[in-house]
Amino acid sequence: MDMLNGGLLGKIIIFSLPLVASGILQQSFNAIDVVVVGRYCSHQAMAAVGGNGPIINIIINLFIGVSIGANVVVANYIGRHNSDGIRKAVATVGALALISGLALTAIGVVAVRPILELMNTPADVIDLASEYLTIFFLGMPFLMAYNFGAAVLRSMGDTRRPFYSLVAAGVLNAVLNIILVVWFNMGVTGVAIATVAGYAINALLIVYWLMGEEEPLKLQLRTIKIYGSEMKKMLRIGIPAGLQGMVFSIANIFIVAAINSYGSAAIAGSAAALNFELYCYFIMVAFCQAAVAFISQNYGAGKYDRCRRAFLYCMIMSVVCVGLCNLLIVLNGRWFISLFSSDPSVINYGLERLQYVLIFQFLASSYEISGAALRGLGYSMTPTLLVVFGTCVIRLGWVYYLGSRAGSTYLELISIYPITWVITGVLVLTAYLLISHRLYKGKDSSAL
């Protein structure tokens, strides 16, 4: 895709739609897992599989952040037509994917049980959750190969092939869930094996496609190595993004730990509702990735007017699309939650989260799109610090306050989400407007 010339809105939509579908499919890995165990096992098994999102995110977000850095660096080189830089960046991406995948497997397997214990995971859930997560983290090399490889493809405007690989992975995951859980009664072990198998086919397809690319974007396994200058650029952008995700997940772990105190039905209901939050969130992420790719390429080419318009289009599309999906799910909330469980108590907890959290989720676009735009401009630490304060610090303070007060309710606990979305949105959007105005001031890109 030529991101530097021609109409922007149509290209952003074409770029984003496969990403929306990809995000939905990727989230479907966990959603299918939760549905299968919720229907064919117990609500304890459903809690064990569905309540692990913050634990997974806290361990892998740092490396996913680095893949965002890879996207920005490759896209910027493409905008500058720097073939040598592209070649070195792709080789560095391959090495980072391999190293991070192996490191995550080692860290995850060792840290799973202690983290579950720190979260006050109920006794009837902890063994099942530990079993699921241990197998899940064995698939981290595959997940990292996909994330880093897909970042390279997105940097050149290709969002279709990552989507195709996720279709193949999603079908395999669903089929294996039925075979291993329904037919062979393997419970959470079967669900975890199916998920890892999906990650494996994902990775193999992405690597195959990158190896078939033309120079300088071609991935050659024999030339994979870390180039110091490229790695520094990726880490400068990626580590703050990853740290933001990690700290964000730490704050959510404290919230999950508080939810755990309400019992396994609350965990299961919250996990069911969270799936729909994540589905909508991936719509937002698609426009975030569009903002990163379009802004970084055009900023590298000196086309500042296109940077401004790309930000505006991504923000409008995110707010509208996420808001409509939020409303659709909330209006049909009971039916959506009942897909995961028929237990009345689980459904009630899930509905509360939909009606008091999901309905306001579109507000998070204010800081997600602004933060993505800042990273596309090369400013990664600023949105990280603001998001950490606006969401994580405030959420931790809220959990501490409720914990010190007798009789606090589940609804009071989850109400902190929309409050922090508003606060963080004001902070990050203001930072973007100030920084972008300074960068673009006095520069007429129309002559470039």
PDB file of N, CA and C in Angstrom, residues 260-356:
ATOM      1  N   ASN A 260     -11.532 -11.591  42.598  1.00  0.00           N
ATOM      2  CA  ASN A 260     -11.419 -12.959  43.101  1.00  0.00           C
ATOM      3  C   ASN A 260     -12.049 -13.124  44.476  1.00  0.00           C
ATOM      4  N   SER A 261     -12.059 -12.060  45.254  1.00  0.00           N
ATOM      5  CA  SER A 261     -12.621 -12.145  46.602  1.00  0.00           C
ATOM      6  C   SER A 261     -14.135 -12.348  46.597  1.00  0.00           C
ATOM      7  N   TYR A 262     -14.769 -12.123  45.438  1.00  0.00           N
ATOM      8  CA  TYR A 262     -16.209 -12.332  45.325  1.00  0.00           C
ATOM      9  C   TYR A 262     -16.560 -13.757  44.893  1.00  0.00           C
ATOM     10  N   GLY A 263     -15.553 -14.604  44.629  1.00  0.00           N
ATOM     11  CA  GLY A 263     -15.794 -16.005  44.306  1.00  0.00           C
ATOM     12  C   GLY A 263     -15.668 -16.330  42.834  1.00  0.00           C
ATOM     13  N   SER A 264     -15.742 -17.622  42.537  1.00  0.00           N
ATOM     14  CA  SER A 264     -15.504 -18.086  41.167  1.00  0.00           C
ATOM     15  C   SER A 264     -16.590 -17.628  40.197  1.00  0.00           C
ATOM     16  N   ALA A 265     -17.825 -17.427  40.669  1.00  0.00           N
ATOM     17  CA  ALA A 265     -18.885 -16.946  39.780  1.00  0.00           C
ATOM     18  C   ALA A 265     -18.583 -15.523  39.304  1.00  0.00           C
ATOM     19  N   ALA A 266     -18.064 -14.680  40.188  1.00  0.00           N
ATOM     20  CA  ALA A 266     -17.685 -13.317  39.806  1.00  0.00           C
ATOM     21  C   ALA A 266     -16.527 -13.336  38.819  1.00  0.00           C
ATOM     22  N   ILE A 267     -15.559 -14.225  39.061  1.00  0.00           N
ATOM     23  CA  ILE A 267     -14.417 -14.339  38.145  1.00  0.00           C
ATOM     24  C   ILE A 267     -14.908 -14.750  36.763  1.00  0.00           C
ATOM     25  N   ALA A 268     -15.771 -15.767  36.721  1.00  0.00           N
ATOM     26  CA  ALA A 268     -16.274 -16.277  35.444  1.00  0.00           C
ATOM     27  C   ALA A 268     -17.116 -15.230  34.722  1.00  0.00           C
ATOM     28  N   GLY A 269     -18.004 -14.540  35.439  1.00  0.00           N
ATOM     29  CA  GLY A 269     -18.841 -13.523  34.819  1.00  0.00           C
ATOM     30  C   GLY A 269     -18.029 -12.355  34.298  1.00  0.00           C
ATOM     31  N   SER A 270     -17.054 -11.916  35.093  1.00  0.00           N
ATOM     32  CA  SER A 270     -16.186 -10.828  34.666  1.00  0.00           C
ATOM     33  C   SER A 270     -15.362 -11.238  33.446  1.00  0.00           C
ATOM     34  N   ALA A 271     -14.878 -12.493  33.444  1.00  0.00           N
ATOM     35  CA  ALA A 271     -14.089 -12.997  32.313  1.00  0.00           C
ATOM     36  C   ALA A 271     -14.928 -13.054  31.039  1.00  0.00           C
ATOM     37  N   ALA A 272     -16.196 -13.452  31.165  1.00  0.00           N
ATOM     38  CA  ALA A 272     -17.080 -13.502  30.000  1.00  0.00           C
ATOM     39  C   ALA A 272     -17.286 -12.102  29.419  1.00  0.00           C
ATOM     40  N   ALA A 273     -17.560 -11.120  30.288  1.00  0.00           N
ATOM     41  CA  ALA A 273     -17.752  -9.744  29.825  1.00  0.00           C
ATOM     42  C   ALA A 273     -16.467  -9.165  29.255  1.00  0.00           C
ATOM     43  N   LEU A 274     -15.339  -9.523  29.862  1.00  0.00           N
ATOM     44  CA  LEU A 274     -14.051  -9.016  29.398  1.00  0.00           C
ATOM     45  C   LEU A 274     -13.773  -9.418  27.957  1.00  0.00           C
ATOM     46  N   ASN A 275     -14.243 -10.590  27.562  1.00  0.00           N
ATOM     47  CA  ASN A 275     -14.058 -11.008  26.174  1.00  0.00           C
ATOM     48  C   ASN A 275     -14.645  -9.992  25.203  1.00  0.00           C
ATOM     49  N   PHE A 276     -15.807  -9.440  25.535  1.00  0.00           N
ATOM     50  CA  PHE A 276     -16.439  -8.471  24.646  1.00  0.00           C
ATOM     51  C   PHE A 276     -15.741  -7.122  24.700  1.00  0.00           C
ATOM     52  N   GLU A 277     -15.197  -6.766  25.871  1.00  0.00           N
ATOM     53  CA  GLU A 277     -14.371  -5.564  25.945  1.00  0.00           C
ATOM     54  C   GLU A 277     -13.157  -5.702  25.027  1.00  0.00           C
ATOM     55  N   LEU A 278     -12.565  -6.887  25.021  1.00  0.00           N
ATOM     56  CA  LEU A 278     -11.383  -7.111  24.202  1.00  0.00           C
ATOM     57  C   LEU A 278     -11.723  -7.114  22.718  1.00  0.00           C
ATOM     58  N   TYR A 279     -12.878  -7.675  22.361  1.00  0.00           N
ATOM     59  CA  TYR A 279     -13.305  -7.620  20.961  1.00  0.00           C
ATOM     60  C   TYR A 279     -13.392  -6.171  20.498  1.00  0.00           C
ATOM     61  N   CYS A 280     -14.035  -5.332  21.282  1.00  0.00           N
ATOM     62  CA  CYS A 280     -14.164  -3.917  20.924  1.00  0.00           C
ATOM     63  C   CYS A 280     -12.811  -3.213  20.972  1.00  0.00           C
ATOM     64  N   TYR A 281     -11.993  -3.610  21.927  1.00  0.00           N
ATOM     65  CA  TYR A 281     -10.667  -2.995  22.051  1.00  0.00           C
ATOM     66  C   TYR A 281      -9.825  -3.249  20.811  1.00  0.00           C
ATOM     67  N   PHE A 282      -9.975  -4.423  20.205  1.00  0.00           N
ATOM     68  CA  PHE A 282      -9.174  -4.731  19.024  1.00  0.00           C
ATOM     69  C   PHE A 282      -9.590  -3.879  17.816  1.00  0.00           C
ATOM     70  N   ILE A 283     -10.817  -3.389  17.816  1.00  0.00           N
ATOM     71  CA  ILE A 283     -11.202  -2.420  16.793  1.00  0.00           C
ATOM     72  C   ILE A 283     -10.382  -1.144  16.987  1.00  0.00           C
ATOM     73  N   MET A 284     -10.278  -0.725  18.245  1.00  0.00           N
ATOM     74  CA  MET A 284      -9.484   0.446  18.586  1.00  0.00           C
ATOM     75  C   MET A 284      -8.013   0.237  18.217  1.00  0.00           C
ATOM     76  N   VAL A 285      -7.496  -0.943  18.540  1.00  0.00           N
ATOM     77  CA  VAL A 285      -6.096  -1.261  18.244  1.00  0.00           C
ATOM     78  C   VAL A 285      -5.820  -1.200  16.746  1.00  0.00           C
ATOM     79  N   ALA A 286      -6.790  -1.632  15.928  1.00  0.00           N
ATOM     80  CA  ALA A 286      -6.605  -1.582  14.476  1.00  0.00           C
ATOM     81  C   ALA A 286      -6.353  -0.155  14.006  1.00  0.00           C
ATOM     82  N   PHE A 287      -7.124   0.796  14.528  1.00  0.00           N
ATOM     83  CA  PHE A 287      -6.921   2.186  14.134  1.00  0.00           C
ATOM     84  C   PHE A 287      -5.663   2.779  14.785  1.00  0.00           C
ATOM     85  N   CYS A 288      -5.280   2.248  15.962  1.00  0.00           N
ATOM     86  CA  CYS A 288      -3.994   2.640  16.554  1.00  0.00           C
ATOM     87  C   CYS A 288      -2.842   2.227  15.642  1.00  0.00           C
ATOM     88  N   GLN A 289      -2.882   1.004  15.141  1.00  0.00           N
ATOM     89  CA  GLN A 289      -1.817   0.517  14.270  1.00  0.00           C
ATOM     90  C   GLN A 289      -1.809   1.269  12.940  1.00  0.00           C
ATOM     91  N   ALA A 290      -2.998   1.637  12.474  1.00  0.00           N
ATOM     92  CA  ALA A 290      -3.066   2.468  11.265  1.00  0.00           C
ATOM     93  C   ALA A 290      -2.417   3.819  11.518  1.00  0.00           C
ATOM     94  N   ALA A 291      -2.688   4.403  12.687  1.00  0.00           N
ATOM     95  CA  ALA A 291      -2.090   5.698  13.027  1.00  0.00           C
ATOM     96  C   ALA A 291      -0.570   5.594  13.071  1.00  0.00           C
ATOM     97  N   VAL A 292      -0.057   4.535  13.698  1.00  0.00           N
ATOM     98  CA  VAL A 292       1.393   4.345  13.776  1.00  0.00           C
ATOM     99  C   VAL A 292       1.999   4.227  12.382  1.00  0.00           C
ATOM    100  N   ALA A 293       1.424   3.359  11.545  1.00  0.00           N
ATOM    101  CA  ALA A 293       1.997   3.096  10.224  1.00  0.00           C
ATOM    102  C   ALA A 293       1.917   4.317   9.313  1.00  0.00           C
ATOM    103  N   PHE A 294       0.746   4.953   9.224  1.00  0.00           N
ATOM    104  CA  PHE A 294       0.580   6.083   8.306  1.00  0.00           C
ATOM    105  C   PHE A 294       1.367   7.306   8.782  1.00  0.00           C
ATOM    106  N   ILE A 295       1.329   7.568  10.086  1.00  0.00           N
ATOM    107  CA  ILE A 295       2.026   8.749  10.591  1.00  0.00           C
ATOM    108  C   ILE A 295       3.532   8.572  10.524  1.00  0.00           C
ATOM    109  N   SER A 296       4.043   7.388  10.863  1.00  0.00           N
ATOM    110  CA  SER A 296       5.495   7.185  10.841  1.00  0.00           C
ATOM    111  C   SER A 296       6.042   7.248   9.418  1.00  0.00           C
ATOM    112  N   GLN A 297       5.327   6.644   8.453  1.00  0.00           N
ATOM    113  CA  GLN A 297       5.796   6.731   7.067  1.00  0.00           C
ATOM    114  C   GLN A 297       5.764   8.171   6.563  1.00  0.00           C
ATOM    115  N   ASN A 298       4.661   8.871   6.773  1.00  0.00           N
ATOM    116  CA  ASN A 298       4.538  10.230   6.251  1.00  0.00           C
ATOM    117  C   ASN A 298       5.429  11.218   6.997  1.00  0.00           C
ATOM    118  N   TYR A 299       5.650  10.974   8.266  1.00  0.00           N
ATOM    119  CA  TYR A 299       6.571  11.833   9.009  1.00  0.00           C
ATOM    120  C   TYR A 299       7.997  11.639   8.492  1.00  0.00           C
ATOM    121  N   GLY A 300       8.356  10.375   8.192  1.00  0.00           N
ATOM    122  CA  GLY A 300       9.664  10.110   7.612  1.00  0.00           C
ATOM    123  C   GLY A 300       9.839  10.777   6.263  1.00  0.00           C
ATOM    124  N   ALA A 301       8.739  10.883   5.503  1.00  0.00           N
ATOM    125  CA  ALA A 301       8.786  11.515   4.181  1.00  0.00           C
ATOM    126  C   ALA A 301       8.590  13.032   4.243  1.00  0.00           C
ATOM    127  N   GLY A 302       8.357  13.561   5.452  1.00  0.00           N
ATOM    128  CA  GLY A 302       8.172  15.002   5.606  1.00  0.00           C
ATOM    129  C   GLY A 302       6.813  15.509   5.190  1.00  0.00           C
ATOM    130  N   LYS A 303       5.807  14.616   5.147  1.00  0.00           N
ATOM    131  CA  LYS A 303       4.467  15.017   4.706  1.00  0.00           C
ATOM    132  C   LYS A 303       3.573  15.223   5.940  1.00  0.00           C
ATOM    133  N   TYR A 304       3.697  16.414   6.517  1.00  0.00           N
ATOM    134  CA  TYR A 304       3.085  16.677   7.818  1.00  0.00           C
ATOM    135  C   TYR A 304       1.572  16.868   7.744  1.00  0.00           C
ATOM    136  N   ASP A 305       1.081  17.408   6.642  1.00  0.00           N
ATOM    137  CA  ASP A 305      -0.374  17.565   6.501  1.00  0.00           C
ATOM    138  C   ASP A 305      -1.054  16.198   6.523  1.00  0.00           C
ATOM    139  N   ARG A 306      -0.427  15.219   5.878  1.00  0.00           N
ATOM    140  CA  ARG A 306      -0.983  13.864   5.872  1.00  0.00           C
ATOM    141  C   ARG A 306      -0.926  13.253   7.264  1.00  0.00           C
ATOM    142  N   CYS A 307       0.079  13.596   8.051  1.00  0.00           N
ATOM    143  CA  CYS A 307       0.151  13.116   9.442  1.00  0.00           C
ATOM    144  C   CYS A 307      -1.036  13.627  10.246  1.00  0.00           C
ATOM    145  N   ARG A 308      -1.327  14.923  10.076  1.00  0.00           N
ATOM    146  CA  ARG A 308      -2.459  15.516  10.810  1.00  0.00           C
ATOM    147  C   ARG A 308      -3.778  14.830  10.430  1.00  0.00           C
ATOM    148  N   ARG A 309      -3.978  14.656   9.142  1.00  0.00           N
ATOM    149  CA  ARG A 309      -5.241  14.073   8.678  1.00  0.00           C
ATOM    150  C   ARG A 309      -5.348  12.604   9.064  1.00  0.00           C
ATOM    151  N   ALA A 310      -4.235  11.888   9.037  1.00  0.00           N
ATOM    152  CA  ALA A 310      -4.257  10.474   9.440  1.00  0.00           C
ATOM    153  C   ALA A 310      -4.688  10.341  10.898  1.00  0.00           C
ATOM    154  N   PHE A 311      -4.179  11.211  11.750  1.00  0.00           N
ATOM    155  CA  PHE A 311      -4.583  11.190  13.163  1.00  0.00           C
ATOM    156  C   PHE A 311      -6.080  11.452  13.306  1.00  0.00           C
ATOM    157  N   LEU A 312      -6.571  12.484  12.624  1.00  0.00           N
ATOM    158  CA  LEU A 312      -7.985  12.848  12.745  1.00  0.00           C
ATOM    159  C   LEU A 312      -8.887  11.719  12.263  1.00  0.00           C
ATOM    160  N   TYR A 313      -8.562  11.128  11.119  1.00  0.00           N
ATOM    161  CA  TYR A 313      -9.384  10.040  10.591  1.00  0.00           C
ATOM    162  C   TYR A 313      -9.376   8.831  11.522  1.00  0.00           C
ATOM    163  N   CYS A 314      -8.210   8.483  12.038  1.00  0.00           N
ATOM    164  CA  CYS A 314      -8.114   7.316  12.929  1.00  0.00           C
ATOM    165  C   CYS A 314      -8.908   7.541  14.214  1.00  0.00           C
ATOM    166  N   MET A 315      -8.854   8.767  14.748  1.00  0.00           N
ATOM    167  CA  MET A 315      -9.590   9.067  15.975  1.00  0.00           C
ATOM    168  C   MET A 315     -11.102   8.967  15.740  1.00  0.00           C
ATOM    169  N   ILE A 316     -11.586   9.576  14.676  1.00  0.00           N
ATOM    170  CA  ILE A 316     -13.027   9.555  14.388  1.00  0.00           C
ATOM    171  C   ILE A 316     -13.512   8.129  14.157  1.00  0.00           C
ATOM    172  N   MET A 317     -12.783   7.367  13.354  1.00  0.00           N
ATOM    173  CA  MET A 317     -13.194   5.995  13.053  1.00  0.00           C
ATOM    174  C   MET A 317     -13.201   5.131  14.307  1.00  0.00           C
ATOM    175  N   SER A 318     -12.213   5.312  15.177  1.00  0.00           N
ATOM    176  CA  SER A 318     -12.154   4.520  16.396  1.00  0.00           C
ATOM    177  C   SER A 318     -13.335   4.826  17.319  1.00  0.00           C
ATOM    178  N   VAL A 319     -13.593   6.112  17.553  1.00  0.00           N
ATOM    179  CA  VAL A 319     -14.692   6.500  18.444  1.00  0.00           C
ATOM    180  C   VAL A 319     -16.027   5.973  17.925  1.00  0.00           C
ATOM    181  N   VAL A 320     -16.282   6.150  16.643  1.00  0.00           N
ATOM    182  CA  VAL A 320     -17.569   5.756  16.063  1.00  0.00           C
ATOM    183  C   VAL A 320     -17.727   4.236  16.051  1.00  0.00           C
ATOM    184  N   CYS A 321     -16.725   3.528  15.537  1.00  0.00           N
ATOM    185  CA  CYS A 321     -16.846   2.069  15.398  1.00  0.00           C
ATOM    186  C   CYS A 321     -16.883   1.365  16.750  1.00  0.00           C
ATOM    187  N   VAL A 322     -16.009   1.776  17.666  1.00  0.00           N
ATOM    188  CA  VAL A 322     -16.013   1.153  18.994  1.00  0.00           C
ATOM    189  C   VAL A 322     -17.306   1.486  19.728  1.00  0.00           C
ATOM    190  N   GLY A 323     -17.746   2.729  19.634  1.00  0.00           N
ATOM    191  CA  GLY A 323     -18.979   3.122  20.317  1.00  0.00           C
ATOM    192  C   GLY A 323     -20.186   2.341  19.829  1.00  0.00           C
ATOM    193  N   LEU A 324     -20.292   2.133  18.532  1.00  0.00           N
ATOM    194  CA  LEU A 324     -21.417   1.355  17.990  1.00  0.00           C
ATOM    195  C   LEU A 324     -21.369  -0.095  18.454  1.00  0.00           C
ATOM    196  N   CYS A 325     -20.178  -0.672  18.476  1.00  0.00           N
ATOM    197  CA  CYS A 325     -20.051  -2.059  18.948  1.00  0.00           C
ATOM    198  C   CYS A 325     -20.357  -2.175  20.438  1.00  0.00           C
ATOM    199  N   ASN A 326     -19.896  -1.195  21.225  1.00  0.00           N
ATOM    200  CA  ASN A 326     -20.240  -1.169  22.652  1.00  0.00           C
ATOM    201  C   ASN A 326     -21.750  -1.201  22.850  1.00  0.00           C
ATOM    202  N   LEU A 327     -22.445  -0.344  22.110  1.00  0.00           N
ATOM    203  CA  LEU A 327     -23.897  -0.238  22.245  1.00  0.00           C
ATOM    204  C   LEU A 327     -24.586  -1.522  21.814  1.00  0.00           C
ATOM    205  N   LEU A 328     -24.157  -2.107  20.712  1.00  0.00           N
ATOM    206  CA  LEU A 328     -24.767  -3.342  20.208  1.00  0.00           C
ATOM    207  C   LEU A 328     -24.659  -4.468  21.226  1.00  0.00           C
ATOM    208  N   ILE A 329     -23.507  -4.609  21.832  1.00  0.00           N
ATOM    209  CA  ILE A 329     -23.300  -5.697  22.791  1.00  0.00           C
ATOM    210  C   ILE A 329     -24.101  -5.468  24.062  1.00  0.00           C
ATOM    211  N   VAL A 330     -24.114  -4.234  24.553  1.00  0.00           N
ATOM    212  CA  VAL A 330     -24.845  -3.952  25.789  1.00  0.00           C
ATOM    213  C   VAL A 330     -26.345  -4.171  25.601  1.00  0.00           C
ATOM    214  N   LEU A 331     -26.880  -3.770  24.466  1.00  0.00           N
ATOM    215  CA  LEU A 331     -28.318  -3.947  24.219  1.00  0.00           C
ATOM    216  C   LEU A 331     -28.712  -5.423  24.141  1.00  0.00           C
ATOM    217  N   ASN A 332     -27.771  -6.285  23.809  1.00  0.00           N
ATOM    218  CA  ASN A 332     -28.031  -7.725  23.731  1.00  0.00           C
ATOM    219  C   ASN A 332     -27.170  -8.485  24.743  1.00  0.00           C
ATOM    220  N   GLY A 333     -26.916  -7.828  25.876  1.00  0.00           N
ATOM    221  CA  GLY A 333     -25.960  -8.344  26.844  1.00  0.00           C
ATOM    222  C   GLY A 333     -26.265  -9.728  27.390  1.00  0.00           C
ATOM    223  N   ARG A 334     -27.510  -9.968  27.752  1.00  0.00           N
ATOM    224  CA  ARG A 334     -27.835 -11.265  28.356  1.00  0.00           C
ATOM    225  C   ARG A 334     -27.567 -12.411  27.380  1.00  0.00           C
ATOM    226  N   TRP A 335     -27.909 -12.193  26.123  1.00  0.00           N
ATOM    227  CA  TRP A 335     -27.661 -13.248  25.130  1.00  0.00           C
ATOM    228  C   TRP A 335     -26.160 -13.492  24.954  1.00  0.00           C
ATOM    229  N   PHE A 336     -25.383 -12.407  24.889  1.00  0.00           N
ATOM    230  CA  PHE A 336     -23.937 -12.563  24.693  1.00  0.00           C
ATOM    231  C   PHE A 336     -23.292 -13.288  25.879  1.00  0.00           C
ATOM    232  N   ILE A 337     -23.651 -12.911  27.102  1.00  0.00           N
ATOM    233  CA  ILE A 337     -23.050 -13.566  28.271  1.00  0.00           C
ATOM    234  C   ILE A 337     -23.486 -15.019  28.365  1.00  0.00           C
ATOM    235  N   SER A 338     -24.732 -15.301  27.947  1.00  0.00           N
ATOM    236  CA  SER A 338     -25.226 -16.682  28.026  1.00  0.00           C
ATOM    237  C   SER A 338     -24.506 -17.616  27.058  1.00  0.00           C
ATOM    238  N   LEU A 339     -23.778 -17.059  26.088  1.00  0.00           N
ATOM    239  CA  LEU A 339     -22.956 -17.895  25.212  1.00  0.00           C
ATOM    240  C   LEU A 339     -21.862 -18.603  26.001  1.00  0.00           C
ATOM    241  N   PHE A 340     -21.440 -17.992  27.098  1.00  0.00           N
ATOM    242  CA  PHE A 340     -20.332 -18.520  27.882  1.00  0.00           C
ATOM    243  C   PHE A 340     -20.797 -19.396  29.040  1.00  0.00           C
ATOM    244  N   SER A 341     -21.941 -19.089  29.594  1.00  0.00           N
ATOM    245  CA  SER A 341     -22.405 -19.857  30.754  1.00  0.00           C
ATOM    246  C   SER A 341     -23.917 -19.708  30.898  1.00  0.00           C
ATOM    247  N   SER A 342     -24.538 -20.753  31.429  1.00  0.00           N
ATOM    248  CA  SER A 342     -25.974 -20.692  31.729  1.00  0.00           C
ATOM    249  C   SER A 342     -26.225 -20.472  33.214  1.00  0.00           C
ATOM    250  N   ASP A 343     -25.152 -20.360  34.008  1.00  0.00           N
ATOM    251  CA  ASP A 343     -25.261 -20.136  35.449  1.00  0.00           C
ATOM    252  C   ASP A 343     -25.793 -18.719  35.695  1.00  0.00           C
ATOM    253  N   PRO A 344     -26.942 -18.554  36.385  1.00  0.00           N
ATOM    254  CA  PRO A 344     -27.538 -17.227  36.595  1.00  0.00           C
ATOM    255  C   PRO A 344     -26.605 -16.245  37.297  1.00  0.00           C
ATOM    256  N   SER A 345     -25.839 -16.724  38.281  1.00  0.00           N
ATOM    257  CA  SER A 345     -24.951 -15.813  39.008  1.00  0.00           C
ATOM    258  C   SER A 345     -23.816 -15.323  38.112  1.00  0.00           C
ATOM    259  N   VAL A 346     -23.300 -16.202  37.262  1.00  0.00           N
ATOM    260  CA  VAL A 346     -22.254 -15.810  36.314  1.00  0.00           C
ATOM    261  C   VAL A 346     -22.810 -14.765  35.340  1.00  0.00           C
ATOM    262  N   ILE A 347     -24.020 -14.991  34.839  1.00  0.00           N
ATOM    263  CA  ILE A 347     -24.644 -14.061  33.890  1.00  0.00           C
ATOM    264  C   ILE A 347     -24.850 -12.690  34.524  1.00  0.00           C
ATOM    265  N   ASN A 348     -25.287 -12.656  35.782  1.00  0.00           N
ATOM    266  CA  ASN A 348     -25.535 -11.371  36.444  1.00  0.00           C
ATOM    267  C   ASN A 348     -24.253 -10.563  36.613  1.00  0.00           C
ATOM    268  N   TYR A 349     -23.180 -11.222  37.029  1.00  0.00           N
ATOM    269  CA  TYR A 349     -21.897 -10.519  37.155  1.00  0.00           C
ATOM    270  C   TYR A 349     -21.427  -9.997  35.794  1.00  0.00           C
ATOM    271  N   GLY A 350     -21.597 -10.812  34.764  1.00  0.00           N
ATOM    272  CA  GLY A 350     -21.193 -10.399  33.430  1.00  0.00           C
ATOM    273  C   GLY A 350     -21.978  -9.202  32.933  1.00  0.00           C
ATOM    274  N   LEU A 351     -23.295  -9.207  33.168  1.00  0.00           N
ATOM    275  CA  LEU A 351     -24.145  -8.101  32.733  1.00  0.00           C
ATOM    276  C   LEU A 351     -23.762  -6.787  33.415  1.00  0.00           C
ATOM    277  N   GLU A 352     -23.439  -6.848  34.701  1.00  0.00           N
ATOM    278  CA  GLU A 352     -23.036  -5.629  35.397  1.00  0.00           C
ATOM    279  C   GLU A 352     -21.803  -5.014  34.759  1.00  0.00           C
ATOM    280  N   ARG A 353     -20.841  -5.866  34.377  1.00  0.00           N
ATOM    281  CA  ARG A 353     -19.625  -5.336  33.763  1.00  0.00           C
ATOM    282  C   ARG A 353     -19.922  -4.732  32.382  1.00  0.00           C
ATOM    283  N   LEU A 354     -20.816  -5.367  31.632  1.00  0.00           N
ATOM    284  CA  LEU A 354     -21.188  -4.806  30.330  1.00  0.00           C
ATOM    285  C   LEU A 354     -21.862  -3.444  30.488  1.00  0.00           C
ATOM    286  N   GLN A 355     -22.798  -3.348  31.429  1.00  0.00           N
ATOM    287  CA  GLN A 355     -23.635  -2.167  31.543  1.00  0.00           C
ATOM    288  C   GLN A 355     -22.951  -0.972  32.203  1.00  0.00           C
ATOM    289  N   TYR A 356     -21.892  -1.230  32.983  1.00  0.00           N
ATOM    290  CA  TYR A 356     -21.237  -0.134  33.692  1.00  0.00           C
ATOM    291  C   TYR A 356     -19.796   0.110  33.242  1.00  0.00           C
TER     292      TYR A 356
END
